[in-house]
Coordinates of C-alpha atoms in Angstrom, one line a residue:
L1 CA 3.3 17.8 8.3
C2 CA 5.9 20.2 7.2
G3 CA 4.9 20.6 3.6
G4 CA 7.5 18.2 2.2
V5 CA 10.6 19.6 3.6
C6 CA 11.5 19.6 7.3
V7 CA 14.3 21.3 9.2
N8 CA 16.0 19.0 11.7
P9 CA 15.9 20.8 15.1
N10 CA 18.5 18.6 16.5
T11 CA 21.4 19.9 14.4
Q12 CA 23.5 23.1 14.7
T13 CA 23.6 23.4 10.8
S14 CA 20.9 24.2 8.3
E15 CA 20.5 20.6 7.4
V16 CA 17.2 20.0 5.6
I17 CA 15.5 16.6 5.8
E18 CA 13.2 15.8 3.0
Y19 CA 9.8 14.5 4.1
L20 CA 8.5 11.2 2.5
L21 CA 5.0 11.3 1.2
S22 CA 2.5 8.4 1.5
P23 CA 0.6 7.3 -1.4
A24 CA -2.6 8.8 0.2
E25 CA -0.8 12.2 0.4
V26 CA 0.4 12.0 -3.3
R27 CA -3.2 11.1 -4.2
Q28 CA -4.7 14.1 -2.4
L29 CA -2.0 16.5 -3.7
L30 CA -2.5 15.4 -7.3
G31 CA -6.3 14.7 -7.1
L32 CA -6.2 11.3 -8.4
G33 CA -7.9 8.1 -7.6
R34 CA -6.3 5.4 -5.3
T35 CA -5.9 2.8 -8.1
Y36 CA -4.3 5.1 -10.6
T37 CA -2.0 6.6 -8.0
Y38 CA -0.7 3.2 -7.0
Q39 CA -0.3 2.2 -10.8
L40 CA 1.8 5.4 -11.3
L41 CA 4.1 4.4 -8.3
A42 CA 4.2 0.6 -9.2
T43 CA 5.3 1.4 -12.9
G44 CA 7.8 4.1 -11.7
V45 CA 6.2 7.0 -13.5
I46 CA 6.5 8.5 -10.1
P47 CA 9.6 7.2 -8.4
S48 CA 9.0 5.7 -5.0
I49 CA 10.7 3.5 -2.4
R50 CA 9.5 0.6 -0.4
I51 CA 10.1 0.2 3.3
G52 CA 8.6 -3.0 4.3
R53 CA 5.1 -3.0 2.9
L54 CA 5.0 0.7 2.9
R55 CA 5.5 2.8 -0.3
K56 CA 6.9 6.3 0.1
V57 CA 7.6 9.1 -2.3
R58 CA 10.0 11.9 -1.9
R59 CA 8.5 15.4 -2.4
S60 CA 11.3 16.3 -4.9
D61 CA 10.2 13.2 -7.0
L62 CA 6.5 14.3 -7.0
D63 CA 7.6 17.9 -7.8
A64 CA 9.7 16.5 -10.8
F65 CA 6.7 14.5 -12.0
I66 CA 4.5 17.7 -11.9
E67 CA 7.0 19.8 -13.8
A68 CA 7.4 17.1 -16.4
H69 CA 3.8 16.9 -17.0
L70 CA 3.0 20.7 -17.3
E71 CA 1.4 21.7 -20.4
H72 CA 2.7 25.0 -21.8
N73 CA 0.5 26.9 -24.3
E74 CA 2.8 28.4 -26.8
G75 CA 0.4 30.7 -28.7
G76 CA -1.5 31.9 -25.7
D77 CA -4.9 30.7 -27.1
D78 CA -7.0 28.3 -25.2
E79 CA -7.7 25.7 -28.0

C-alpha cells in the first residue's frame, strides 16, 4: 500500500494517483466495526463508489469525513 496516494511511475510528470480504500481498510483506519462501517458507506455519510460488487472509498473522502467530525474544545478544559 502507498498510504492513500500513489505516484504513477509510468509517467514523466508528477501525476498523482489517488488510491481507493476498501471498507476493511476504512474500518481499520477509523477503528470501527464492520456493520457500522458499511452503514456509513451505504448511507453516504462516507462517500464511496461501487465497482461491480466492490465498494471503494477515496482517501480524500475519508480525510474529509475525519475533518468534518473533529471535535474542537474551545475553552481548553476537558469537560
